[in-house]
Amino acid sequence: MPVKKYLLKCLHRLQKGPGYTYKELLVWYCNNTNTHGPKRIICEGPKKKAMWFLLTLLFACLVCWQWGVFIQTYLSWEVSVSLSMGFKTMNFPAVTVCNSSPFQYPKVKPLLKDLDELMEAVLDKILAPGTSHTNTTSTLNFTIWNHTPLVFIDERNPDHPLVLDLFGDSHNSSSAAPGSTCNAQGCKVAMKLCSANGTVCTFRNFTSATQAVTEWYILQATNIFSQVPRKDLVGMGYAPDRIILACLFGTEPCSYRNFTPIFYPDYGNCYIFNWGMTEMVLPSANPGTEFGLKLILDIGPEDYVPFLASTAGARLMLHEQRTYPFIKEEGIYALTGTETSIGVLVDKLQRKGEPYSPCTMNGSDVAIQNLYSDYNTTYSIQACLHSCFQDLMIHNCSCGHYLYPLPAGERYCNSRDFPDWAYCYLSLQMSVAQRETCLSMCKDSCNDTQYKMTISMADWPSEASEDWIFHVLSQERDQSANITLSRKGVVKLNIYFQEFNYRTIEESPANNIVWLLSNLGGQFGFWMGGSVLCLIEFGEIIIDFIWITIIKLVVFCKGLRKRRPQASYTGPPPTVAELVEAHTNFGFQPDTTSHNLYAEVYPDQQTLPIPGTPPPNYDSLRLQPLDTVESDSEVEAI
């Protein structure tokens, strides 16, 4: 029963009181510690004692300050970045190619008929504001227009700007005559956005009418395409055998069948080479153009949607296998009529992770639901940001945007079912709070691969070879003896590794636990000549101080109970002789019947002080060394 013995010893120690005083314990520590300074405080004369006390106190404060700085630095979780070079055979990156126009105009023209007619009328009003277009506007479908119209803002009088409808109606707090026109340089085209049945409106201004009508058309086209099934949208895009004319990887021929199709709302049908989803990842045998990927594309600019795609060219992106290609944010354009050579260098980023870097390994610790997980792709910060925006869109606007994947059970926004969606969407898109919210919730990937590209271009084909090259390509694709291709639509791409050297940028802790302990020990040894054992000694004396304090508190509480007032006598207090007799003769009982004469002096049975001096407590005069340890027999007797 060792535990019981220790508890009994503690109880006996509490009953006997503290064996040391604070002063005795402090003197013992100064005499026996290995730390420099405390010994001189008790061994020197008064002046030197004061000097050494101040020096010891100053250096102890310096040590504590330095310790605080080092601990704070360690808890800041700083990292150091190391750059290393490697050389090995690498996997060829995944290559995604798209057309700048998401759809072929002949296939989507029936859907965009009303919108295109309205767009042409808008351009007529902008280009010739003073001309009457009554016959033209009478046949227009203004259902689309009424939800999000374009307006003129007349700023010739900055204090009282006029807001004029493009088709003649005036909407202004100042009285503007109906049919007022705006043909001055101070007039600008803006987009009017309203919510709550038109009671709350705002205007989105543009510096150019070109930007205004383009943004307005894209917004209205989004409203139309969001109501079309995805399968039908895929059929309206460019087919792989029409856009991919020739393919060669290293010395091996390839075709459009080696590409994985996906639908990207901004660019329609896109095609990914070497994505690694269902096929094996292809390595690159050697660096150089002859070991890379060679493509010839036909973007078909004659079928572009005129108001939706104002840029002609191929959009492409290099990315890691099994990652979703965010072509709009990270892609580049390839110019038609040119041969574009892209030399690739690889950078591998390896972040340390929590608590050093706010990154994630697979996105499982990110609070945002990854809407791109249906593609079976790995986590990326772009996927998180897009998913976050779609989540806020659904929460604030009650519908999802057409450009992003849709969670189960939700619907895409359109003006028929959600009349206020455009106002809500543009307000959310321009909100700084929204961007900060998504940036704070999303994290970078801890392991990432970046492809640095060196791009060069040259005219292709040359004038001397243009005729035969286009004849051959036309024969292969269209089985036609006539040329069906033109320089305005063809793009040639060469994608290759410049070299097999790759860079690894890796994070490592700038301050680890070894660094912390060495600096703490160095400061303690430099300023006070101490070591870990000195810290243990200091901890021991702190424990002793606490133990003495506990014992003193217990003794103090026992003394308080002893000093409580005793019960009142039933009669008058005893005399001195009775008290002495009671102290020496334990069988003595005082006579309480012969003291009635005090009843008048002390009425109401008041408690009176006991006269005389109590006998001394001889047990307090025991002679016993302070460091005497009780025997087990004493403990067991207690």
PDB file of N, CA and C in Angstrom, residues 523-563:
ATOM      1  N   GLN A 523      20.800  30.870 -24.838  1.00  0.00           N
ATOM      2  CA  GLN A 523      20.547  32.125 -24.125  1.00  0.00           C
ATOM      3  C   GLN A 523      20.660  31.947 -22.618  1.00  0.00           C
ATOM      4  N   PHE A 524      20.149  30.830 -22.109  1.00  0.00           N
ATOM      5  CA  PHE A 524      20.217  30.593 -20.663  1.00  0.00           C
ATOM      6  C   PHE A 524      21.658  30.397 -20.213  1.00  0.00           C
ATOM      7  N   GLY A 525      22.441  29.668 -21.013  1.00  0.00           N
ATOM      8  CA  GLY A 525      23.836  29.480 -20.645  1.00  0.00           C
ATOM      9  C   GLY A 525      24.667  30.740 -20.789  1.00  0.00           C
ATOM     10  N   PHE A 526      24.346  31.588 -21.810  1.00  0.00           N
ATOM     11  CA  PHE A 526      25.132  32.798 -22.028  1.00  0.00           C
ATOM     12  C   PHE A 526      24.882  33.838 -20.935  1.00  0.00           C
ATOM     13  N   TRP A 527      23.644  34.050 -20.551  1.00  0.00           N
ATOM     14  CA  TRP A 527      23.334  35.118 -19.610  1.00  0.00           C
ATOM     15  C   TRP A 527      23.440  34.689 -18.151  1.00  0.00           C
ATOM     16  N   MET A 528      23.183  33.390 -17.842  1.00  0.00           N
ATOM     17  CA  MET A 528      23.170  32.977 -16.442  1.00  0.00           C
ATOM     18  C   MET A 528      24.031  31.754 -16.173  1.00  0.00           C
ATOM     19  N   GLY A 529      24.706  31.221 -17.195  1.00  0.00           N
ATOM     20  CA  GLY A 529      25.587  30.082 -16.974  1.00  0.00           C
ATOM     21  C   GLY A 529      24.843  28.851 -16.515  1.00  0.00           C
ATOM     22  N   GLY A 530      23.609  28.664 -16.949  1.00  0.00           N
ATOM     23  CA  GLY A 530      22.796  27.549 -16.487  1.00  0.00           C
ATOM     24  C   GLY A 530      22.667  26.461 -17.527  1.00  0.00           C
ATOM     25  N   SER A 531      21.968  25.422 -17.136  1.00  0.00           N
ATOM     26  CA  SER A 531      21.730  24.279 -18.007  1.00  0.00           C
ATOM     27  C   SER A 531      20.342  23.732 -17.699  1.00  0.00           C
ATOM     28  N   VAL A 532      20.043  22.589 -18.264  1.00  0.00           N
ATOM     29  CA  VAL A 532      18.745  21.964 -18.015  1.00  0.00           C
ATOM     30  C   VAL A 532      18.609  21.570 -16.551  1.00  0.00           C
ATOM     31  N   LEU A 533      19.706  21.119 -15.943  1.00  0.00           N
ATOM     32  CA  LEU A 533      19.656  20.747 -14.525  1.00  0.00           C
ATOM     33  C   LEU A 533      19.323  21.950 -13.646  1.00  0.00           C
ATOM     34  N   CYS A 534      19.794  23.125 -14.053  1.00  0.00           N
ATOM     35  CA  CYS A 534      19.458  24.330 -13.290  1.00  0.00           C
ATOM     36  C   CYS A 534      17.963  24.619 -13.378  1.00  0.00           C
ATOM     37  N   LEU A 535      17.387  24.362 -14.514  1.00  0.00           N
ATOM     38  CA  LEU A 535      15.941  24.542 -14.648  1.00  0.00           C
ATOM     39  C   LEU A 535      15.189  23.551 -13.774  1.00  0.00           C
ATOM     40  N   ILE A 536      15.718  22.323 -13.681  1.00  0.00           N
ATOM     41  CA  ILE A 536      15.081  21.332 -12.805  1.00  0.00           C
ATOM     42  C   ILE A 536      15.178  21.778 -11.357  1.00  0.00           C
ATOM     43  N   GLU A 537      16.342  22.340 -10.968  1.00  0.00           N
ATOM     44  CA  GLU A 537      16.485  22.865  -9.604  1.00  0.00           C
ATOM     45  C   GLU A 537      15.484  23.980  -9.345  1.00  0.00           C
ATOM     46  N   PHE A 538      15.333  24.852 -10.314  1.00  0.00           N
ATOM     47  CA  PHE A 538      14.384  25.950 -10.151  1.00  0.00           C
ATOM     48  C   PHE A 538      12.950  25.419 -10.042  1.00  0.00           C
ATOM     49  N   GLY A 539      12.641  24.404 -10.842  1.00  0.00           N
ATOM     50  CA  GLY A 539      11.321  23.794 -10.730  1.00  0.00           C
ATOM     51  C   GLY A 539      11.111  23.144  -9.377  1.00  0.00           C
ATOM     52  N   GLU A 540      12.184  22.556  -8.833  1.00  0.00           N
ATOM     53  CA  GLU A 540      12.065  21.926  -7.521  1.00  0.00           C
ATOM     54  C   GLU A 540      11.748  22.941  -6.437  1.00  0.00           C
ATOM     55  N   ILE A 541      12.422  24.083  -6.486  1.00  0.00           N
ATOM     56  CA  ILE A 541      12.163  25.079  -5.452  1.00  0.00           C
ATOM     57  C   ILE A 541      10.770  25.693  -5.608  1.00  0.00           C
ATOM     58  N   ILE A 542      10.289  25.796  -6.822  1.00  0.00           N
ATOM     59  CA  ILE A 542       8.922  26.279  -7.025  1.00  0.00           C
ATOM     60  C   ILE A 542       7.922  25.308  -6.394  1.00  0.00           C
ATOM     61  N   ILE A 543       8.172  24.001  -6.577  1.00  0.00           N
ATOM     62  CA  ILE A 543       7.286  23.000  -5.972  1.00  0.00           C
ATOM     63  C   ILE A 543       7.339  23.095  -4.445  1.00  0.00           C
ATOM     64  N   ASP A 544       8.571  23.294  -3.906  1.00  0.00           N
ATOM     65  CA  ASP A 544       8.697  23.432  -2.451  1.00  0.00           C
ATOM     66  C   ASP A 544       7.954  24.666  -1.946  1.00  0.00           C
ATOM     67  N   PHE A 545       8.041  25.769  -2.670  1.00  0.00           N
ATOM     68  CA  PHE A 545       7.321  26.976  -2.285  1.00  0.00           C
ATOM     69  C   PHE A 545       5.809  26.712  -2.257  1.00  0.00           C
ATOM     70  N   ILE A 546       5.334  26.023  -3.265  1.00  0.00           N
ATOM     71  CA  ILE A 546       3.899  25.732  -3.306  1.00  0.00           C
ATOM     72  C   ILE A 546       3.497  24.827  -2.150  1.00  0.00           C
ATOM     73  N   TRP A 547       4.333  23.840  -1.837  1.00  0.00           N
ATOM     74  CA  TRP A 547       4.019  22.900  -0.764  1.00  0.00           C
ATOM     75  C   TRP A 547       4.005  23.613   0.586  1.00  0.00           C
ATOM     76  N   ILE A 548       4.982  24.488   0.810  1.00  0.00           N
ATOM     77  CA  ILE A 548       4.999  25.250   2.063  1.00  0.00           C
ATOM     78  C   ILE A 548       3.767  26.131   2.161  1.00  0.00           C
ATOM     79  N   THR A 549       3.387  26.730   1.051  1.00  0.00           N
ATOM     80  CA  THR A 549       2.190  27.591   1.062  1.00  0.00           C
ATOM     81  C   THR A 549       0.940  26.789   1.403  1.00  0.00           C
ATOM     82  N   ILE A 550       0.832  25.579   0.863  1.00  0.00           N
ATOM     83  CA  ILE A 550      -0.325  24.735   1.175  1.00  0.00           C
ATOM     84  C   ILE A 550      -0.354  24.381   2.657  1.00  0.00           C
ATOM     85  N   ILE A 551       0.821  24.019   3.201  1.00  0.00           N
ATOM     86  CA  ILE A 551       0.884  23.662   4.620  1.00  0.00           C
ATOM     87  C   ILE A 551       0.507  24.855   5.489  1.00  0.00           C
ATOM     88  N   LYS A 552       1.021  26.045   5.137  1.00  0.00           N
ATOM     89  CA  LYS A 552       0.695  27.235   5.921  1.00  0.00           C
ATOM     90  C   LYS A 552      -0.807  27.545   5.857  1.00  0.00           C
ATOM     91  N   LEU A 553      -1.405  27.338   4.702  1.00  0.00           N
ATOM     92  CA  LEU A 553      -2.844  27.588   4.590  1.00  0.00           C
ATOM     93  C   LEU A 553      -3.641  26.615   5.446  1.00  0.00           C
ATOM     94  N   VAL A 554      -3.203  25.331   5.474  1.00  0.00           N
ATOM     95  CA  VAL A 554      -3.895  24.350   6.309  1.00  0.00           C
ATOM     96  C   VAL A 554      -3.761  24.713   7.781  1.00  0.00           C
ATOM     97  N   VAL A 555      -2.543  25.087   8.187  1.00  0.00           N
ATOM     98  CA  VAL A 555      -2.326  25.477   9.595  1.00  0.00           C
ATOM     99  C   VAL A 555      -3.138  26.711   9.941  1.00  0.00           C
ATOM    100  N   PHE A 556      -3.212  27.651   9.016  1.00  0.00           N
ATOM    101  CA  PHE A 556      -3.980  28.874   9.251  1.00  0.00           C
ATOM    102  C   PHE A 556      -5.470  28.566   9.420  1.00  0.00           C
ATOM    103  N   CYS A 557      -5.974  27.664   8.612  1.00  0.00           N
ATOM    104  CA  CYS A 557      -7.392  27.299   8.724  1.00  0.00           C
ATOM    105  C   CYS A 557      -7.673  26.589  10.041  1.00  0.00           C
ATOM    106  N   LYS A 558      -6.731  25.712  10.486  1.00  0.00           N
ATOM    107  CA  LYS A 558      -6.909  25.044  11.779  1.00  0.00           C
ATOM    108  C   LYS A 558      -6.883  26.048  12.922  1.00  0.00           C
ATOM    109  N   GLY A 559      -6.013  27.064  12.787  1.00  0.00           N
ATOM    110  CA  GLY A 559      -5.973  28.095  13.835  1.00  0.00           C
ATOM    111  C   GLY A 559      -7.249  28.903  13.891  1.00  0.00           C
ATOM    112  N   LEU A 560      -7.845  29.154  12.747  1.00  0.00           N
ATOM    113  CA  LEU A 560      -9.118  29.876  12.737  1.00  0.00           C
ATOM    114  C   LEU A 560     -10.205  29.090  13.464  1.00  0.00           C
ATOM    115  N   ARG A 561     -10.223  27.765  13.270  1.00  0.00           N
ATOM    116  CA  ARG A 561     -11.229  26.962  13.952  1.00  0.00           C
ATOM    117  C   ARG A 561     -11.012  26.952  15.463  1.00  0.00           C
ATOM    118  N   LYS A 562      -9.725  26.956  15.915  1.00  0.00           N
ATOM    119  CA  LYS A 562      -9.451  26.966  17.348  1.00  0.00           C
ATOM    120  C   LYS A 562      -9.831  28.281  18.001  1.00  0.00           C
ATOM    121  N   ARG A 563      -9.707  29.400  17.218  1.00  0.00           N
ATOM    122  CA  ARG A 563      -9.992  30.711  17.797  1.00  0.00           C
ATOM    123  C   ARG A 563     -11.477  31.072  17.773  1.00  0.00           C
TER     124      ARG A 563
END
